[in-house]
Amino acid sequence: MKIRTIISLISAVFITNFSFAQLSDLVKIDYTILPRGNSEIEYSRIRGLFNYPIQLKKEGSYLLLGLDYSNIKLVMDAHPSFNKEALSDFQLLDLNIGYTAALKNDWRLGVRLTPGFSSNLTADDLSLEDVIISGDVVFIKDKTKDKTIKKPWRLILGASYSGNRGYPFPLPFISYYRKFHSKWSYNIGIPKTNLQYHASSQHRFKLYAELDGFTANLQQGVTINNTLEAESINMSLVLGGLQYEYHISKHIQFYARGSYLLNNSVNLRAKNKDDILKLDSSNALYLRTGIRFKI
């Protein structure tokens, strides 16, 4: 079967918009920045990912393997409570392992396991504290290609957990998509909701709300006020904004988005994951641009 067919099936299953990889993308590179504004912190992130699909012997079953790498930098003012140098640079690497198989009554199963590490890498070697595990289990019914339906739709139900998205606890995965007009479609669910205007075959605009963030280990710890020891950092975002997409070709897409941060929380955490110091994170603007290759 052609790679195009494989990806179309897999992308239907793994439609997710956390900070971590969209498995429908074969290659993606993007840059994100939260300008400092009136806050103490400026956040920037460079991210690149690669995915490769493999057809399995069982009919309708596929495996997807990929890598997702990010470099995150925090630029902040001098802080009287701790040494900021240990919080300036973070490396994140995930291995994506996805599996999908057809079920009865037009349903499809999707499973993803994502081991990796997220750390400031101030020590010589990685440790178990640097390791993160993420995973998703979803069930999908897709009627977007059914020619007998006037208003195509897709339903995805499942659960998702990530140790590295700023919300390190299980979340429901709910997504209901419908194209209700030749130029309009919407997607309602968790972790993202959007309304999309298809201006033409090349230009699209999308209003959206979603979750974002990251969690990383602090290898040698950060001493706060000479008493408390921070072992990790967690950044969680709730944002809403507008995204513009320019389809350079059928498979190559440029995108740019501007968002307003509805909620922004940056905390240093103890070994037991309790927050011990909240950093000033009153940033209001979130900007991202990138290019992706998808089939």
PDB file of C-alpha atoms in Angstrom:
ATOM      1  CA  MET A   1       0.000   0.000   0.000  1.00  0.00           C
ATOM      2  CA  LYS A   2       1.248   3.496  -0.776  1.00  0.00           C
ATOM      3  CA  ILE A   3       2.777   5.595   1.989  1.00  0.00           C
ATOM      4  CA  ARG A   4       0.078   8.209   1.342  1.00  0.00           C
ATOM      5  CA  THR A   5      -2.636   5.739   2.328  1.00  0.00           C
ATOM      6  CA  ILE A   6      -0.740   4.639   5.418  1.00  0.00           C
ATOM      7  CA  ILE A   7      -0.271   8.189   6.675  1.00  0.00           C
ATOM      8  CA  SER A   8      -3.880   9.161   6.035  1.00  0.00           C
ATOM      9  CA  LEU A   9      -5.005   6.322   8.302  1.00  0.00           C
ATOM     10  CA  ILE A  10      -2.438   6.988  11.014  1.00  0.00           C
ATOM     11  CA  SER A  11      -2.951  10.738  11.028  1.00  0.00           C
ATOM     12  CA  ALA A  12      -6.664  10.201  11.570  1.00  0.00           C
ATOM     13  CA  VAL A  13      -5.854   8.330  14.772  1.00  0.00           C
ATOM     14  CA  PHE A  14      -3.089  10.454  16.248  1.00  0.00           C
ATOM     15  CA  ILE A  15      -4.572  13.930  15.943  1.00  0.00           C
ATOM     16  CA  THR A  16      -3.153  15.656  18.981  1.00  0.00           C
ATOM     17  CA  ASN A  17      -1.914  19.214  19.626  1.00  0.00           C
ATOM     18  CA  PHE A  18       0.210  19.010  22.782  1.00  0.00           C
ATOM     19  CA  SER A  19       3.792  20.309  22.640  1.00  0.00           C
ATOM     20  CA  PHE A  20       4.953  17.214  21.741  1.00  0.00           C
ATOM     21  CA  ALA A  21       4.709  15.632  18.065  1.00  0.00           C
ATOM     22  CA  GLN A  22       1.773  15.377  15.783  1.00  0.00           C
ATOM     23  CA  LEU A  23       2.197  11.922  14.343  1.00  0.00           C
ATOM     24  CA  SER A  24       0.496  12.979  11.115  1.00  0.00           C
ATOM     25  CA  ASP A  25       3.623  15.034  10.327  1.00  0.00           C
ATOM     26  CA  LEU A  26       6.512  13.295   8.583  1.00  0.00           C
ATOM     27  CA  VAL A  27       8.873  16.239   9.184  1.00  0.00           C
ATOM     28  CA  LYS A  28       8.273  19.447  11.128  1.00  0.00           C
ATOM     29  CA  ILE A  29      10.446  22.346  12.293  1.00  0.00           C
ATOM     30  CA  ASP A  30       9.071  25.262  14.302  1.00  0.00           C
ATOM     31  CA  TYR A  31      10.071  28.135  16.564  1.00  0.00           C
ATOM     32  CA  THR A  32       8.063  29.432  19.531  1.00  0.00           C
ATOM     33  CA  ILE A  33       8.637  32.519  21.662  1.00  0.00           C
ATOM     34  CA  LEU A  34       6.882  34.106  24.622  1.00  0.00           C
ATOM     35  CA  PRO A  35       8.297  37.662  24.689  1.00  0.00           C
ATOM     36  CA  ARG A  36       9.238  38.874  28.144  1.00  0.00           C
ATOM     37  CA  GLY A  37       6.909  41.875  28.215  1.00  0.00           C
ATOM     38  CA  ASN A  38       6.430  42.899  31.853  1.00  0.00           C
ATOM     39  CA  SER A  39       7.379  39.501  33.281  1.00  0.00           C
ATOM     40  CA  GLU A  40      10.718  38.184  34.568  1.00  0.00           C
ATOM     41  CA  ILE A  41      10.976  35.421  31.948  1.00  0.00           C
ATOM     42  CA  GLU A  42      11.329  35.118  28.179  1.00  0.00           C
ATOM     43  CA  TYR A  43      10.668  31.624  26.812  1.00  0.00           C
ATOM     44  CA  SER A  44      11.801  30.306  23.419  1.00  0.00           C
ATOM     45  CA  ARG A  45      11.715  26.842  21.876  1.00  0.00           C
ATOM     46  CA  ILE A  46      13.180  25.304  18.723  1.00  0.00           C
ATOM     47  CA  ARG A  47      11.633  21.977  17.805  1.00  0.00           C
ATOM     48  CA  GLY A  48      12.175  19.391  15.098  1.00  0.00           C
ATOM     49  CA  LEU A  49      10.561  16.015  14.534  1.00  0.00           C
ATOM     50  CA  PHE A  50      10.642  13.111  12.115  1.00  0.00           C
ATOM     51  CA  ASN A  51       8.184  10.206  11.739  1.00  0.00           C
ATOM     52  CA  TYR A  52       8.267   7.107   9.541  1.00  0.00           C
ATOM     53  CA  PRO A  53       5.312   4.734   8.874  1.00  0.00           C
ATOM     54  CA  ILE A  54       5.644   0.947   8.546  1.00  0.00           C
ATOM     55  CA  GLN A  55       2.925  -1.357   7.210  1.00  0.00           C
ATOM     56  CA  LEU A  56       2.462  -4.556   9.253  1.00  0.00           C
ATOM     57  CA  LYS A  57       1.381  -7.990   8.025  1.00  0.00           C
ATOM     58  CA  LYS A  58      -2.063  -7.823   9.600  1.00  0.00           C
ATOM     59  CA  GLU A  59      -4.454  -6.047   7.251  1.00  0.00           C
ATOM     60  CA  GLY A  60      -5.237  -2.507   8.363  1.00  0.00           C
ATOM     61  CA  SER A  61      -2.433  -2.423  10.965  1.00  0.00           C
ATOM     62  CA  TYR A  62       0.457   0.025  10.946  1.00  0.00           C
ATOM     63  CA  LEU A  63       3.440   1.035  13.070  1.00  0.00           C
ATOM     64  CA  LEU A  64       4.847   4.552  13.228  1.00  0.00           C
ATOM     65  CA  LEU A  65       8.321   5.355  14.574  1.00  0.00           C
ATOM     66  CA  GLY A  66       9.694   8.834  15.124  1.00  0.00           C
ATOM     67  CA  LEU A  67      11.913  11.251  17.040  1.00  0.00           C
ATOM     68  CA  ASP A  68      10.891  14.611  18.518  1.00  0.00           C
ATOM     69  CA  TYR A  69      13.638  16.992  19.750  1.00  0.00           C
ATOM     70  CA  SER A  70      13.311  20.399  21.435  1.00  0.00           C
ATOM     71  CA  ASN A  71      15.728  22.958  22.844  1.00  0.00           C
ATOM     72  CA  ILE A  72      14.078  25.333  25.325  1.00  0.00           C
ATOM     73  CA  LYS A  73      15.722  28.500  26.608  1.00  0.00           C
ATOM     74  CA  LEU A  74      14.584  30.681  29.498  1.00  0.00           C
ATOM     75  CA  VAL A  75      16.025  34.180  29.760  1.00  0.00           C
ATOM     76  CA  MET A  76      15.260  35.756  33.121  1.00  0.00           C
ATOM     77  CA  ASP A  77      16.309  38.581  35.393  1.00  0.00           C
ATOM     78  CA  ALA A  78      18.673  37.897  38.274  1.00  0.00           C
ATOM     79  CA  HIS A  79      16.714  36.343  41.141  1.00  0.00           C
ATOM     80  CA  PRO A  80      17.713  36.832  44.803  1.00  0.00           C
ATOM     81  CA  SER A  81      16.412  33.383  45.811  1.00  0.00           C
ATOM     82  CA  PHE A  82      18.401  31.102  43.457  1.00  0.00           C
ATOM     83  CA  ASN A  83      21.039  30.851  40.726  1.00  0.00           C
ATOM     84  CA  LYS A  84      19.264  31.370  37.391  1.00  0.00           C
ATOM     85  CA  GLU A  85      21.987  29.688  35.288  1.00  0.00           C
ATOM     86  CA  ALA A  86      20.630  26.189  35.982  1.00  0.00           C
ATOM     87  CA  LEU A  87      17.286  27.261  34.472  1.00  0.00           C
ATOM     88  CA  SER A  88      18.532  28.759  31.218  1.00  0.00           C
ATOM     89  CA  ASP A  89      18.719  25.753  28.873  1.00  0.00           C
ATOM     90  CA  PHE A  90      16.728  22.496  28.553  1.00  0.00           C
ATOM     91  CA  GLN A  91      17.008  19.545  26.167  1.00  0.00           C
ATOM     92  CA  LEU A  92      14.021  17.317  25.361  1.00  0.00           C
ATOM     93  CA  LEU A  93      14.042  14.160  23.233  1.00  0.00           C
ATOM     94  CA  ASP A  94      11.117  11.767  22.687  1.00  0.00           C
ATOM     95  CA  LEU A  95      10.864   8.480  20.804  1.00  0.00           C
ATOM     96  CA  ASN A  96       7.402   8.121  19.241  1.00  0.00           C
ATOM     97  CA  ILE A  97       6.053   4.582  18.851  1.00  0.00           C
ATOM     98  CA  GLY A  98       2.552   4.459  17.385  1.00  0.00           C
ATOM     99  CA  TYR A  99       0.295   1.543  16.461  1.00  0.00           C
ATOM    100  CA  THR A 100      -3.114   1.515  14.793  1.00  0.00           C
ATOM    101  CA  ALA A 101      -5.478  -1.299  13.802  1.00  0.00           C
ATOM    102  CA  ALA A 102      -8.996  -1.578  12.388  1.00  0.00           C
ATOM    103  CA  LEU A 103     -11.846  -2.684  14.675  1.00  0.00           C
ATOM    104  CA  LYS A 104     -15.480  -3.622  14.057  1.00  0.00           C
ATOM    105  CA  ASN A 105     -18.218  -1.201  12.960  1.00  0.00           C
ATOM    106  CA  ASP A 106     -15.791   1.247  11.305  1.00  0.00           C
ATOM    107  CA  TRP A 107     -13.914   1.953  14.544  1.00  0.00           C
ATOM    108  CA  ARG A 108     -10.129   2.047  14.744  1.00  0.00           C
ATOM    109  CA  LEU A 109      -7.748   1.637  17.688  1.00  0.00           C
ATOM    110  CA  GLY A 110      -4.756   3.920  18.151  1.00  0.00           C
ATOM    111  CA  VAL A 111      -2.020   3.451  20.763  1.00  0.00           C
ATOM    112  CA  ARG A 112       1.058   5.589  21.260  1.00  0.00           C
ATOM    113  CA  LEU A 113       3.968   5.141  23.683  1.00  0.00           C
ATOM    114  CA  THR A 114       6.525   7.950  23.977  1.00  0.00           C
ATOM    115  CA  PRO A 115       9.575   7.372  26.185  1.00  0.00           C
ATOM    116  CA  GLY A 116      12.192  10.115  26.355  1.00  0.00           C
ATOM    117  CA  PHE A 117      14.089  12.537  28.561  1.00  0.00           C
ATOM    118  CA  SER A 118      13.645  16.171  29.581  1.00  0.00           C
ATOM    119  CA  SER A 119      16.459  17.831  31.508  1.00  0.00           C
ATOM    120  CA  ASN A 120      18.787  20.801  31.922  1.00  0.00           C
ATOM    121  CA  LEU A 121      21.746  18.381  31.477  1.00  0.00           C
ATOM    122  CA  THR A 122      24.054  20.072  33.972  1.00  0.00           C
ATOM    123  CA  ALA A 123      25.508  16.709  35.077  1.00  0.00           C
ATOM    124  CA  ASP A 124      27.785  14.433  33.046  1.00  0.00           C
ATOM    125  CA  ASP A 125      25.232  11.639  32.551  1.00  0.00           C
ATOM    126  CA  LEU A 126      21.498  11.076  32.292  1.00  0.00           C
ATOM    127  CA  SER A 127      19.682   9.622  35.306  1.00  0.00           C
ATOM    128  CA  LEU A 128      16.300   7.992  35.907  1.00  0.00           C
ATOM    129  CA  GLU A 129      14.958  11.369  37.059  1.00  0.00           C
ATOM    130  CA  ASP A 130      15.510  12.693  33.517  1.00  0.00           C
ATOM    131  CA  VAL A 131      13.326   9.978  31.962  1.00  0.00           C
ATOM    132  CA  ILE A 132       9.730  10.778  31.031  1.00  0.00           C
ATOM    133  CA  ILE A 133       6.990   8.488  29.757  1.00  0.00           C
ATOM    134  CA  SER A 134       3.929   9.551  27.784  1.00  0.00           C
ATOM    135  CA  GLY A 135       1.142   7.582  26.169  1.00  0.00           C
ATOM    136  CA  ASP A 136      -2.248   7.719  24.460  1.00  0.00           C
ATOM    137  CA  VAL A 137      -5.031   5.209  23.829  1.00  0.00           C
ATOM    138  CA  VAL A 138      -7.823   6.340  21.509  1.00  0.00           C
ATOM    139  CA  PHE A 139     -10.751   4.937  19.543  1.00  0.00           C
ATOM    140  CA  ILE A 140     -11.773   6.680  16.346  1.00  0.00           C
ATOM    141  CA  LYS A 141     -14.648   6.630  13.899  1.00  0.00           C
ATOM    142  CA  ASP A 142     -13.835   8.623  10.767  1.00  0.00           C
ATOM    143  CA  LYS A 143     -16.472   9.659   8.229  1.00  0.00           C
ATOM    144  CA  THR A 144     -14.490  12.470   6.599  1.00  0.00           C
ATOM    145  CA  LYS A 145     -13.937  10.425   3.412  1.00  0.00           C
ATOM    146  CA  ASP A 146     -17.458   8.995   3.181  1.00  0.00           C
ATOM    147  CA  LYS A 147     -18.976  10.394  -0.034  1.00  0.00           C
ATOM    148  CA  THR A 148     -22.513   9.521   1.106  1.00  0.00           C
ATOM    149  CA  ILE A 149     -22.367  12.004   4.002  1.00  0.00           C
ATOM    150  CA  LYS A 150     -23.083  15.668   3.249  1.00  0.00           C
ATOM    151  CA  LYS A 151     -21.297  16.986   6.350  1.00  0.00           C
ATOM    152  CA  PRO A 152     -18.155  14.885   7.013  1.00  0.00           C
ATOM    153  CA  TRP A 153     -17.348  14.158  10.657  1.00  0.00           C
ATOM    154  CA  ARG A 154     -14.851  12.342  12.872  1.00  0.00           C
ATOM    155  CA  LEU A 155     -15.086  11.264  16.516  1.00  0.00           C
ATOM    156  CA  ILE A 156     -12.112  10.357  18.733  1.00  0.00           C
ATOM    157  CA  LEU A 157     -12.472   9.136  22.324  1.00  0.00           C
ATOM    158  CA  GLY A 158      -9.693   8.055  24.650  1.00  0.00           C
ATOM    159  CA  ALA A 159      -7.195   9.023  27.326  1.00  0.00           C
ATOM    160  CA  SER A 160      -3.799  10.700  27.261  1.00  0.00           C
ATOM    161  CA  TYR A 161      -0.908  11.041  29.695  1.00  0.00           C
ATOM    162  CA  SER A 162       2.330  12.971  29.279  1.00  0.00           C
ATOM    163  CA  GLY A 163       5.143  13.580  31.712  1.00  0.00           C
ATOM    164  CA  ASN A 164       6.324  16.480  29.588  1.00  0.00           C
ATOM    165  CA  ARG A 165       3.540  18.798  28.513  1.00  0.00           C
ATOM    166  CA  GLY A 166       3.070  20.983  31.578  1.00  0.00           C
ATOM    167  CA  TYR A 167       0.054  18.968  32.754  1.00  0.00           C
ATOM    168  CA  PRO A 168       1.669  15.756  34.104  1.00  0.00           C
ATOM    169  CA  PHE A 169      -1.516  13.859  34.894  1.00  0.00           C
ATOM    170  CA  PRO A 170      -3.986  11.808  32.809  1.00  0.00           C
ATOM    171  CA  LEU A 171      -6.416  13.774  30.658  1.00  0.00           C
ATOM    172  CA  PRO A 172      -9.388  12.648  28.594  1.00  0.00           C
ATOM    173  CA  PHE A 173      -8.857  12.817  24.842  1.00  0.00           C
ATOM    174  CA  ILE A 174     -12.063  13.950  23.148  1.00  0.00           C
ATOM    175  CA  SER A 175     -12.302  15.280  19.613  1.00  0.00           C
ATOM    176  CA  TYR A 176     -15.369  15.826  17.457  1.00  0.00           C
ATOM    177  CA  TYR A 177     -14.702  17.258  13.991  1.00  0.00           C
ATOM    178  CA  ARG A 178     -17.317  18.322  11.448  1.00  0.00           C
ATOM    179  CA  LYS A 179     -17.096  20.195   8.163  1.00  0.00           C
ATOM    180  CA  PHE A 180     -20.463  21.945   8.091  1.00  0.00           C
ATOM    181  CA  HIS A 181     -19.816  24.160   5.048  1.00  0.00           C
ATOM    182  CA  SER A 182     -17.528  24.057   2.015  1.00  0.00           C
ATOM    183  CA  LYS A 183     -15.371  26.749   3.680  1.00  0.00           C
ATOM    184  CA  TRP A 184     -15.979  26.098   7.381  1.00  0.00           C
ATOM    185  CA  SER A 185     -15.182  23.312   9.847  1.00  0.00           C
ATOM    186  CA  TYR A 186     -14.856  22.966  13.606  1.00  0.00           C
ATOM    187  CA  ASN A 187     -13.243  20.656  16.135  1.00  0.00           C
ATOM    188  CA  ILE A 188     -14.555  20.520  19.709  1.00  0.00           C
ATOM    189  CA  GLY A 189     -12.735  18.649  22.447  1.00  0.00           C
ATOM    190  CA  ILE A 190      -9.873  18.262  24.886  1.00  0.00           C
ATOM    191  CA  PRO A 191      -6.987  19.230  24.633  1.00  0.00           C
ATOM    192  CA  LYS A 192      -7.907  21.490  21.713  1.00  0.00           C
ATOM    193  CA  THR A 193     -10.869  23.240  20.145  1.00  0.00           C
ATOM    194  CA  ASN A 194     -10.869  25.204  16.912  1.00  0.00           C
ATOM    195  CA  LEU A 195     -12.948  26.846  14.209  1.00  0.00           C
ATOM    196  CA  GLN A 196     -11.376  26.805  10.740  1.00  0.00           C
ATOM    197  CA  TYR A 197     -12.059  28.929   7.667  1.00  0.00           C
ATOM    198  CA  HIS A 198     -10.915  27.385   4.376  1.00  0.00           C
ATOM    199  CA  ALA A 199     -10.340  30.571   2.359  1.00  0.00           C
ATOM    200  CA  SER A 200      -8.950  28.617  -0.604  1.00  0.00           C
ATOM    201  CA  SER A 201      -6.977  25.477  -1.363  1.00  0.00           C
ATOM    202  CA  GLN A 202      -3.813  27.329  -0.254  1.00  0.00           C
ATOM    203  CA  HIS A 203      -4.957  29.653   2.546  1.00  0.00           C
ATOM    204  CA  ARG A 204      -6.627  28.715   5.836  1.00  0.00           C
ATOM    205  CA  PHE A 205      -7.356  30.577   9.063  1.00  0.00           C
ATOM    206  CA  LYS A 206      -8.017  28.918  12.394  1.00  0.00           C
ATOM    207  CA  LEU A 207      -9.324  30.242  15.720  1.00  0.00           C
ATOM    208  CA  TYR A 208      -8.216  27.863  18.457  1.00  0.00           C
ATOM    209  CA  ALA A 209      -7.816  27.207  22.174  1.00  0.00           C
ATOM    210  CA  GLU A 210      -5.426  24.598  23.551  1.00  0.00           C
ATOM    211  CA  LEU A 211      -3.034  23.466  26.290  1.00  0.00           C
ATOM    212  CA  ASP A 212       0.762  23.698  26.112  1.00  0.00           C
ATOM    213  CA  GLY A 213       3.818  23.626  28.370  1.00  0.00           C
ATOM    214  CA  PHE A 214       6.742  21.466  29.479  1.00  0.00           C
ATOM    215  CA  THR A 215       8.267  19.731  32.491  1.00  0.00           C
ATOM    216  CA  ALA A 216      12.002  19.143  32.964  1.00  0.00           C
ATOM    217  CA  ASN A 217      14.313  17.644  35.559  1.00  0.00           C
ATOM    218  CA  LEU A 218      16.941  19.830  37.270  1.00  0.00           C
ATOM    219  CA  GLN A 219      19.856  17.405  37.436  1.00  0.00           C
ATOM    220  CA  GLN A 220      21.871  18.953  40.246  1.00  0.00           C
ATOM    221  CA  GLY A 221      18.951  20.692  41.872  1.00  0.00           C
ATOM    222  CA  VAL A 222      18.481  24.402  42.504  1.00  0.00           C
ATOM    223  CA  THR A 223      18.812  25.705  46.046  1.00  0.00           C
ATOM    224  CA  ILE A 224      16.196  28.308  46.982  1.00  0.00           C
ATOM    225  CA  ASN A 225      16.855  30.726  49.852  1.00  0.00           C
ATOM    226  CA  ASN A 226      19.673  28.412  51.000  1.00  0.00           C
ATOM    227  CA  THR A 227      17.122  25.943  52.376  1.00  0.00           C
ATOM    228  CA  LEU A 228      14.724  24.414  49.831  1.00  0.00           C
ATOM    229  CA  GLU A 229      15.887  22.246  46.941  1.00  0.00           C
ATOM    230  CA  ALA A 230      14.022  22.413  43.616  1.00  0.00           C
ATOM    231  CA  GLU A 231      14.270  19.176  41.595  1.00  0.00           C
ATOM    232  CA  SER A 232      12.175  20.086  38.530  1.00  0.00           C
ATOM    233  CA  ILE A 233      10.499  22.933  36.672  1.00  0.00           C
ATOM    234  CA  ASN A 234       6.959  22.907  35.279  1.00  0.00           C
ATOM    235  CA  MET A 235       5.394  25.364  32.833  1.00  0.00           C
ATOM    236  CA  SER A 236       1.686  25.048  32.004  1.00  0.00           C
ATOM    237  CA  LEU A 237      -0.175  27.230  29.508  1.00  0.00           C
ATOM    238  CA  VAL A 238      -3.762  27.727  28.409  1.00  0.00           C
ATOM    239  CA  LEU A 239      -3.875  29.777  25.231  1.00  0.00           C
ATOM    240  CA  GLY A 240      -6.223  30.985  22.555  1.00  0.00           C
ATOM    241  CA  GLY A 241      -5.500  32.709  19.281  1.00  0.00           C
ATOM    242  CA  LEU A 242      -5.405  32.757  15.490  1.00  0.00           C
ATOM    243  CA  GLN A 243      -3.365  30.535  13.165  1.00  0.00           C
ATOM    244  CA  TYR A 244      -2.690  31.155   9.480  1.00  0.00           C
ATOM    245  CA  GLU A 245      -1.711  28.279   7.174  1.00  0.00           C
ATOM    246  CA  TYR A 246      -0.237  28.583   3.692  1.00  0.00           C
ATOM    247  CA  HIS A 247      -0.179  25.337   1.731  1.00  0.00           C
ATOM    248  CA  ILE A 248       2.911  25.712  -0.457  1.00  0.00           C
ATOM    249  CA  SER A 249       2.109  22.399  -2.120  1.00  0.00           C
ATOM    250  CA  LYS A 250      -0.117  19.430  -1.405  1.00  0.00           C
ATOM    251  CA  HIS A 251       2.372  18.124   1.166  1.00  0.00           C
ATOM    252  CA  ILE A 252       4.283  21.208   2.411  1.00  0.00           C
ATOM    253  CA  GLN A 253       2.687  23.741   4.728  1.00  0.00           C
ATOM    254  CA  PHE A 254       3.885  26.979   6.344  1.00  0.00           C
ATOM    255  CA  TYR A 255       2.065  28.185   9.450  1.00  0.00           C
ATOM    256  CA  ALA A 256       2.182  31.124  11.846  1.00  0.00           C
ATOM    257  CA  ARG A 257       0.148  31.736  14.967  1.00  0.00           C
ATOM    258  CA  GLY A 258      -0.352  34.444  17.526  1.00  0.00           C
ATOM    259  CA  SER A 259      -1.994  33.650  20.853  1.00  0.00           C
ATOM    260  CA  TYR A 260      -3.095  35.305  24.050  1.00  0.00           C
ATOM    261  CA  LEU A 261      -2.172  33.417  27.212  1.00  0.00           C
ATOM    262  CA  LEU A 262      -5.336  32.799  29.197  1.00  0.00           C
ATOM    263  CA  ASN A 263      -3.274  31.174  31.954  1.00  0.00           C
ATOM    264  CA  ASN A 264       0.497  30.927  32.404  1.00  0.00           C
ATOM    265  CA  SER A 265       2.119  29.181  35.352  1.00  0.00           C
ATOM    266  CA  VAL A 266       5.851  28.508  35.889  1.00  0.00           C
ATOM    267  CA  ASN A 267       6.811  26.691  39.094  1.00  0.00           C
ATOM    268  CA  LEU A 268       9.919  25.177  40.636  1.00  0.00           C
ATOM    269  CA  ARG A 269       9.031  21.870  42.266  1.00  0.00           C
ATOM    270  CA  ALA A 270      10.372  19.692  45.043  1.00  0.00           C
ATOM    271  CA  LYS A 271      11.213  16.017  44.588  1.00  0.00           C
ATOM    272  CA  ASN A 272       7.627  15.064  45.517  1.00  0.00           C
ATOM    273  CA  LYS A 273       6.345  17.423  42.735  1.00  0.00           C
ATOM    274  CA  ASP A 274       4.941  19.995  45.173  1.00  0.00           C
ATOM    275  CA  ASP A 275       5.313  23.609  44.027  1.00  0.00           C
ATOM    276  CA  ILE A 276       7.847  25.471  46.173  1.00  0.00           C
ATOM    277  CA  LEU A 277       8.380  28.683  44.180  1.00  0.00           C
ATOM    278  CA  LYS A 278       6.188  30.379  41.578  1.00  0.00           C
ATOM    279  CA  LEU A 279       8.105  32.498  39.079  1.00  0.00           C
ATOM    280  CA  ASP A 280       6.758  35.741  37.651  1.00  0.00           C
ATOM    281  CA  SER A 281       5.213  34.648  34.354  1.00  0.00           C
ATOM    282  CA  SER A 282       2.871  37.455  33.388  1.00  0.00           C
ATOM    283  CA  ASN A 283       3.652  37.058  29.671  1.00  0.00           C
ATOM    284  CA  ALA A 284       0.564  37.707  27.564  1.00  0.00           C
ATOM    285  CA  LEU A 285       1.777  36.955  24.021  1.00  0.00           C
ATOM    286  CA  TYR A 286       2.627  33.579  22.451  1.00  0.00           C
ATOM    287  CA  LEU A 287       4.084  33.415  18.917  1.00  0.00           C
ATOM    288  CA  ARG A 288       4.953  30.389  16.782  1.00  0.00           C
ATOM    289  CA  THR A 289       5.966  29.814  13.185  1.00  0.00           C
ATOM    290  CA  GLY A 290       7.132  26.744  11.323  1.00  0.00           C
ATOM    291  CA  ILE A 291       7.009  24.492   8.309  1.00  0.00           C
ATOM    292  CA  ARG A 292       5.805  20.904   8.042  1.00  0.00           C
ATOM    293  CA  PHE A 293       5.837  18.110   5.504  1.00  0.00           C
ATOM    294  CA  LYS A 294       2.843  15.813   5.712  1.00  0.00           C
ATOM    295  CA  ILE A 295       0.921  13.438   3.485  1.00  0.00           C
TER     296      ILE A 295
END
